[in-house]
Amino acid sequence: MHGPWRLPARREVWRQPMPHLPRWRQRWIMRTILALFGRDVRAVHGRERLDAAGDPFILVANHSTRLEALVLPVLFAYLREGRLISFLADWNTALIPGIATILRDGESILLVRKPAKPAFLNVFKPLFQRKGPAFERAAGALRRGRSVGIFPEGTTNRHPTRLLRGFDGAARLSLETGRPVLPVGVRFPGQAADRPIRDRTPMEVHFGAPLVPDGPTPEPTRDQVRSWHERVMQEIARLSGKRWEAGATRRKYHGLD
């Protein structure tokens, strides 16, 4: 196992070759995000597992702060010399000025399910509709050789010690396509166990070994999906230093009990 990787100085970030990103705007956006927020990631452990993972794979990670959804996809592409991982993202984030461009250049797959807040913004929802459900588009990306990223908790979970139950879409996608799951745990060293995780809290990223299904199962049973989802979430729990329970809530925790 190699030692932890750390983001180099800003001038090195701007010099890093990105041979897999042909458009200058993509490279500029990526380097700008890392220059502004990359220092929030204090260390990356197990980077060699990302290097060794053969495309396409399904990357999964816990989700504790809003910034992760912006920084982590960019960081992973940077580590892969510009090879993008298409993350699933809530369409509401695309309503934020400037974020739509970042999501588009990052080739994100938008989930268009939740209503907008405030409600009057729902008038823009048809603009983000695409052909087919998001997970069908994710399966299509995998078939084309593009890796996919998913936060299976489905929302930001600021609880310092517990994961949400999560949604089984990543597990189902892995079983149906036969593609491995690359688990990632995001930790927050020094985080108090009795306080919620705040945005801009320094984080560490821990890569686990790929979880490989037996093979493509075009129509997995409910028990197969549930069992594989439990395996995925247990590995995220181990890597993130949190605990996961099959009976945990899917909604955000309102207390720290």
CSV table of C-alpha atoms in Angstrom, one decimal:
chain,number,residue,atom,x,y,z
A,1,MET,CA,0.0,0.0,0.0
A,2,HIS,CA,1.4,3.4,-1.0
A,3,GLY,CA,1.4,6.4,1.3
A,4,PRO,CA,-1.5,8.9,1.1
A,5,TRP,CA,-1.6,11.3,-1.9
A,6,ARG,CA,-2.0,15.0,-1.3
A,7,LEU,CA,-2.9,17.8,-3.7
A,8,PRO,CA,0.2,19.5,-5.1
A,9,ALA,CA,0.7,23.3,-5.1
A,10,ARG,CA,-1.7,25.4,-7.1
A,11,ARG,CA,0.9,26.0,-9.9
A,12,GLU,CA,1.3,22.3,-10.3
A,13,VAL,CA,-2.4,21.8,-10.5
A,14,TRP,CA,-2.5,24.3,-13.4
A,15,ARG,CA,0.4,22.5,-15.1
A,16,GLN,CA,-1.1,19.0,-14.8
A,17,PRO,CA,-1.6,17.5,-18.2
A,18,MET,CA,-5.2,16.5,-19.0
A,19,PRO,CA,-4.9,14.4,-22.2
A,20,HIS,CA,-8.4,13.0,-21.7
A,21,LEU,CA,-10.1,16.4,-21.6
A,22,PRO,CA,-10.0,17.8,-25.1
A,23,ARG,CA,-11.9,21.1,-24.3
A,24,TRP,CA,-10.0,23.9,-22.7
A,25,ARG,CA,-13.1,25.0,-20.8
A,26,GLN,CA,-13.4,21.6,-19.1
A,27,ARG,CA,-9.7,21.8,-18.0
A,28,TRP,CA,-10.1,25.4,-16.8
A,29,ILE,CA,-13.2,24.6,-14.7
A,30,MET,CA,-11.5,21.5,-13.2
A,31,ARG,CA,-8.3,23.4,-12.2
A,32,THR,CA,-10.3,26.3,-10.9
A,33,ILE,CA,-12.4,24.2,-8.6
A,34,LEU,CA,-9.3,22.4,-7.3
A,35,ALA,CA,-7.5,25.7,-6.8
A,36,LEU,CA,-10.4,27.0,-4.8
A,37,PHE,CA,-11.6,24.0,-2.8
A,38,GLY,CA,-9.1,21.2,-3.3
A,39,ARG,CA,-7.3,21.9,0.0
A,40,ASP,CA,-10.4,20.7,1.8
A,41,VAL,CA,-9.2,17.2,0.8
A,42,ARG,CA,-6.3,16.7,3.1
A,43,ALA,CA,-5.3,13.2,1.9
A,44,VAL,CA,-6.3,10.5,-0.5
A,45,HIS,CA,-5.7,6.9,0.7
A,46,GLY,CA,-5.5,4.0,-1.6
A,47,ARG,CA,-5.3,6.0,-4.8
A,48,GLU,CA,-3.7,3.0,-6.5
A,49,ARG,CA,-7.1,1.3,-6.3
A,50,LEU,CA,-8.5,4.1,-8.5
A,51,ASP,CA,-5.5,3.8,-10.8
A,52,ALA,CA,-6.0,0.0,-11.1
A,53,ALA,CA,-9.7,0.0,-11.5
A,54,GLY,CA,-10.5,-0.8,-15.1
A,55,ASP,CA,-13.2,1.3,-16.8
A,56,PRO,CA,-16.1,1.0,-16.6
A,57,PHE,CA,-16.8,0.7,-12.9
A,58,ILE,CA,-19.4,2.2,-10.5
A,59,LEU,CA,-17.9,4.4,-7.9
A,60,VAL,CA,-19.9,4.8,-4.7
A,61,ALA,CA,-19.3,7.1,-1.7
A,62,ASN,CA,-20.9,8.5,1.4
A,63,HIS,CA,-22.2,12.0,1.1
A,64,SER,CA,-21.9,14.4,4.1
A,65,THR,CA,-21.5,17.9,2.7
A,66,ARG,CA,-22.7,19.8,-0.3
A,67,LEU,CA,-19.2,20.5,-1.5
A,68,GLU,CA,-18.4,16.8,-2.0
A,69,ALA,CA,-20.7,16.6,-5.0
A,70,LEU,CA,-18.6,19.3,-6.7
A,71,VAL,CA,-15.0,18.6,-5.5
A,72,LEU,CA,-14.9,14.8,-5.6
A,73,PRO,CA,-15.9,14.2,-9.2
A,74,VAL,CA,-13.3,16.9,-10.2
A,75,LEU,CA,-10.6,15.4,-7.9
A,76,PHE,CA,-11.2,11.9,-9.3
A,77,ALA,CA,-10.9,13.1,-12.9
A,78,TYR,CA,-7.7,15.0,-12.0
A,79,LEU,CA,-6.2,11.8,-10.6
A,80,ARG,CA,-7.2,10.1,-13.9
A,81,GLU,CA,-5.6,12.7,-16.1
A,82,GLY,CA,-9.0,14.0,-17.1
A,83,ARG,CA,-10.9,10.8,-17.6
A,84,LEU,CA,-14.3,11.7,-16.3
A,85,ILE,CA,-16.6,9.7,-14.1
A,86,SER,CA,-20.3,10.5,-14.9
A,87,PHE,CA,-21.9,11.2,-11.5
A,88,LEU,CA,-25.6,11.1,-10.9
A,89,ALA,CA,-26.7,14.6,-9.7
A,90,ASP,CA,-30.0,16.1,-8.5
A,91,TRP,CA,-31.4,18.4,-11.1
A,92,ASN,CA,-32.0,21.0,-8.4
A,93,THR,CA,-28.3,21.7,-8.3
A,94,ALA,CA,-28.3,22.7,-11.9
A,95,LEU,CA,-30.6,25.6,-11.0
A,96,ILE,CA,-27.7,27.2,-9.2
A,97,PRO,CA,-26.0,29.8,-11.4
A,98,GLY,CA,-22.8,28.4,-12.9
A,99,ILE,CA,-23.4,24.9,-11.6
A,100,ALA,CA,-25.3,23.8,-14.7
A,101,THR,CA,-22.2,24.5,-16.8
A,102,ILE,CA,-20.0,22.5,-14.4
A,103,LEU,CA,-22.4,19.6,-14.4
A,104,ARG,CA,-22.7,19.6,-18.2
A,105,ASP,CA,-18.9,19.8,-18.7
A,106,GLY,CA,-18.5,17.0,-16.1
A,107,GLU,CA,-21.0,14.9,-18.2
A,108,SER,CA,-23.2,14.4,-15.2
A,109,ILE,CA,-26.4,12.3,-15.4
A,110,LEU,CA,-29.2,14.3,-13.9
A,111,LEU,CA,-31.9,12.8,-11.7
A,112,VAL,CA,-35.1,14.6,-12.4
A,113,ARG,CA,-37.4,13.4,-9.7
A,114,LYS,CA,-37.5,15.7,-6.7
A,115,PRO,CA,-39.6,18.9,-6.8
A,116,ALA,CA,-37.8,22.2,-6.8
A,117,LYS,CA,-37.4,24.4,-3.7
A,118,PRO,CA,-38.9,27.0,-4.0
A,119,ALA,CA,-41.8,25.4,-5.9
A,120,PHE,CA,-42.1,28.0,-8.6
A,121,LEU,CA,-38.8,26.8,-10.0
A,122,ASN,CA,-40.5,23.6,-11.1
A,123,VAL,CA,-41.4,25.5,-14.3
A,124,PHE,CA,-37.8,24.8,-15.4
A,125,LYS,CA,-38.0,21.0,-14.7
A,126,PRO,CA,-38.9,20.1,-18.3
A,127,LEU,CA,-35.7,21.7,-19.5
A,128,PHE,CA,-33.7,19.0,-17.7
A,129,GLN,CA,-35.7,16.0,-18.7
A,130,ARG,CA,-33.8,13.5,-20.8
A,131,LYS,CA,-34.9,10.4,-22.7
A,132,GLY,CA,-35.2,7.5,-20.3
A,133,PRO,CA,-34.7,7.2,-16.5
A,134,ALA,CA,-31.4,8.3,-15.1
A,135,PHE,CA,-30.3,4.7,-14.2
A,136,GLU,CA,-31.0,3.5,-17.8
A,137,ARG,CA,-28.8,6.3,-19.0
A,138,ALA,CA,-26.2,5.2,-16.4
A,139,ALA,CA,-26.3,1.7,-17.7
A,140,GLY,CA,-25.9,3.0,-21.2
A,141,ALA,CA,-22.8,5.0,-20.1
A,142,LEU,CA,-21.3,1.8,-18.6
A,143,ARG,CA,-22.0,-0.1,-21.9
A,144,ARG,CA,-20.1,2.6,-23.7
A,145,GLY,CA,-17.1,2.2,-21.4
A,146,ARG,CA,-17.8,5.3,-19.2
A,147,SER,CA,-17.5,4.9,-15.4
A,148,VAL,CA,-20.4,6.1,-13.3
A,149,GLY,CA,-20.4,7.7,-9.8
A,150,ILE,CA,-23.2,7.5,-7.3
A,151,PHE,CA,-23.9,8.7,-3.7
A,152,PRO,CA,-26.2,5.9,-2.6
A,153,GLU,CA,-27.4,7.8,0.5
A,154,GLY,CA,-29.2,10.0,-2.0
A,155,THR,CA,-28.8,13.2,0.0
A,156,THR,CA,-26.4,15.0,2.3
A,157,ASN,CA,-26.1,13.2,5.6
A,158,ARG,CA,-24.3,15.3,8.2
A,159,HIS,CA,-24.5,12.8,11.0
A,160,PRO,CA,-20.9,12.2,12.1
A,161,THR,CA,-21.2,8.5,12.9
A,162,ARG,CA,-24.1,7.0,11.1
A,163,LEU,CA,-24.9,6.3,7.4
A,164,LEU,CA,-28.4,6.5,6.0
A,165,ARG,CA,-29.9,3.3,4.7
A,166,GLY,CA,-29.3,4.4,1.2
A,167,PHE,CA,-31.0,3.5,-2.1
A,168,ASP,CA,-30.1,0.3,-4.0
A,169,GLY,CA,-29.7,1.7,-7.5
A,170,ALA,CA,-26.0,1.3,-7.5
A,171,ALA,CA,-26.2,-2.3,-6.4
A,172,ARG,CA,-28.9,-3.1,-9.0
A,173,LEU,CA,-26.8,-1.4,-11.7
A,174,SER,CA,-23.8,-3.4,-10.7
A,175,LEU,CA,-25.7,-6.7,-10.8
A,176,GLU,CA,-27.5,-6.0,-14.1
A,177,THR,CA,-24.3,-4.9,-15.9
A,178,GLY,CA,-21.8,-7.2,-14.1
A,179,ARG,CA,-19.6,-4.1,-13.5
A,180,PRO,CA,-17.6,-3.8,-10.3
A,181,VAL,CA,-18.3,-1.3,-7.5
A,182,LEU,CA,-15.4,0.8,-6.4
A,183,PRO,CA,-16.2,1.9,-2.8
A,184,VAL,CA,-15.0,5.2,-1.3
A,185,GLY,CA,-15.2,6.4,2.2
A,186,VAL,CA,-15.0,10.1,3.0
A,187,ARG,CA,-13.8,10.8,6.6
A,188,PHE,CA,-13.6,13.9,8.6
A,189,PRO,CA,-10.6,13.8,11.0
A,190,GLY,CA,-11.2,15.7,14.2
A,191,GLN,CA,-14.9,15.8,13.7
A,192,ALA,CA,-16.8,15.8,17.0
A,193,ALA,CA,-19.1,12.9,17.4
A,194,ASP,CA,-21.9,15.0,18.9
A,195,ARG,CA,-22.0,17.7,16.2
A,196,PRO,CA,-23.2,17.6,12.6
A,197,ILE,CA,-20.6,17.8,9.8
A,198,ARG,CA,-20.4,21.3,8.3
A,199,ASP,CA,-19.5,22.4,4.8
A,200,ARG,CA,-15.8,23.0,4.4
A,201,THR,CA,-14.8,20.6,7.1
A,202,PRO,CA,-11.5,19.1,6.1
A,203,MET,CA,-11.9,15.6,4.7
A,204,GLU,CA,-9.9,12.5,3.8
A,205,VAL,CA,-10.8,10.1,0.9
A,206,HIS,CA,-10.3,6.3,1.4
A,207,PHE,CA,-10.6,3.9,-1.6
A,208,GLY,CA,-11.5,0.3,-1.0
A,209,ALA,CA,-10.9,-2.8,-3.1
A,210,PRO,CA,-13.4,-3.2,-5.9
A,211,LEU,CA,-16.5,-5.3,-5.2
A,212,VAL,CA,-17.1,-7.6,-8.1
A,213,PRO,CA,-20.4,-9.4,-8.8
A,214,ASP,CA,-20.5,-12.9,-10.0
A,215,GLY,CA,-21.5,-11.7,-13.5
A,216,PRO,CA,-24.2,-9.9,-15.3
A,217,THR,CA,-27.7,-10.7,-14.0
A,218,PRO,CA,-30.2,-9.0,-16.3
A,219,GLU,CA,-33.1,-9.5,-13.9
A,220,PRO,CA,-31.7,-9.8,-10.3
A,221,THR,CA,-34.2,-10.8,-7.6
A,222,ARG,CA,-35.1,-8.4,-4.8
A,223,ASP,CA,-33.1,-10.5,-2.4
A,224,GLN,CA,-30.0,-10.4,-4.6
A,225,VAL,CA,-30.2,-6.6,-4.9
A,226,ARG,CA,-30.8,-6.2,-1.1
A,227,SER,CA,-27.8,-8.5,-0.3
A,228,TRP,CA,-25.5,-6.6,-2.7
A,229,HIS,CA,-26.7,-3.2,-1.5
A,230,GLU,CA,-25.9,-4.3,2.1
A,231,ARG,CA,-22.4,-5.4,1.0
A,232,VAL,CA,-21.8,-2.1,-0.7
A,233,MET,CA,-23.0,0.0,2.2
A,234,GLN,CA,-21.1,-2.0,4.8
A,235,GLU,CA,-17.9,-1.4,2.8
A,236,ILE,CA,-18.7,2.4,2.6
A,237,ALA,CA,-19.3,2.3,6.4
A,238,ARG,CA,-15.9,0.6,7.0
A,239,LEU,CA,-14.0,3.1,4.8
A,240,SER,CA,-15.8,6.2,6.2
A,241,GLY,CA,-15.6,5.2,9.8
A,242,LYS,CA,-19.4,5.4,10.2
A,243,ARG,CA,-21.8,2.6,11.0
A,244,TRP,CA,-24.6,1.3,8.7
A,245,GLU,CA,-27.7,-0.6,9.6
A,246,ALA,CA,-30.2,-2.2,7.3
A,247,GLY,CA,-33.0,-0.6,9.3
A,248,ALA,CA,-31.6,2.9,9.2
A,249,THR,CA,-33.7,5.8,8.0
A,250,ARG,CA,-33.5,6.9,4.4
A,251,ARG,CA,-34.3,10.5,5.4
A,252,LYS,CA,-31.9,12.9,7.0
A,253,TYR,CA,-31.2,12.5,10.7
A,254,HIS,CA,-32.7,15.3,12.8
A,255,GLY,CA,-30.7,14.4,15.9
A,256,LEU,CA,-27.4,12.8,16.8
A,257,ASP,CA,-28.8,10.0,19.0
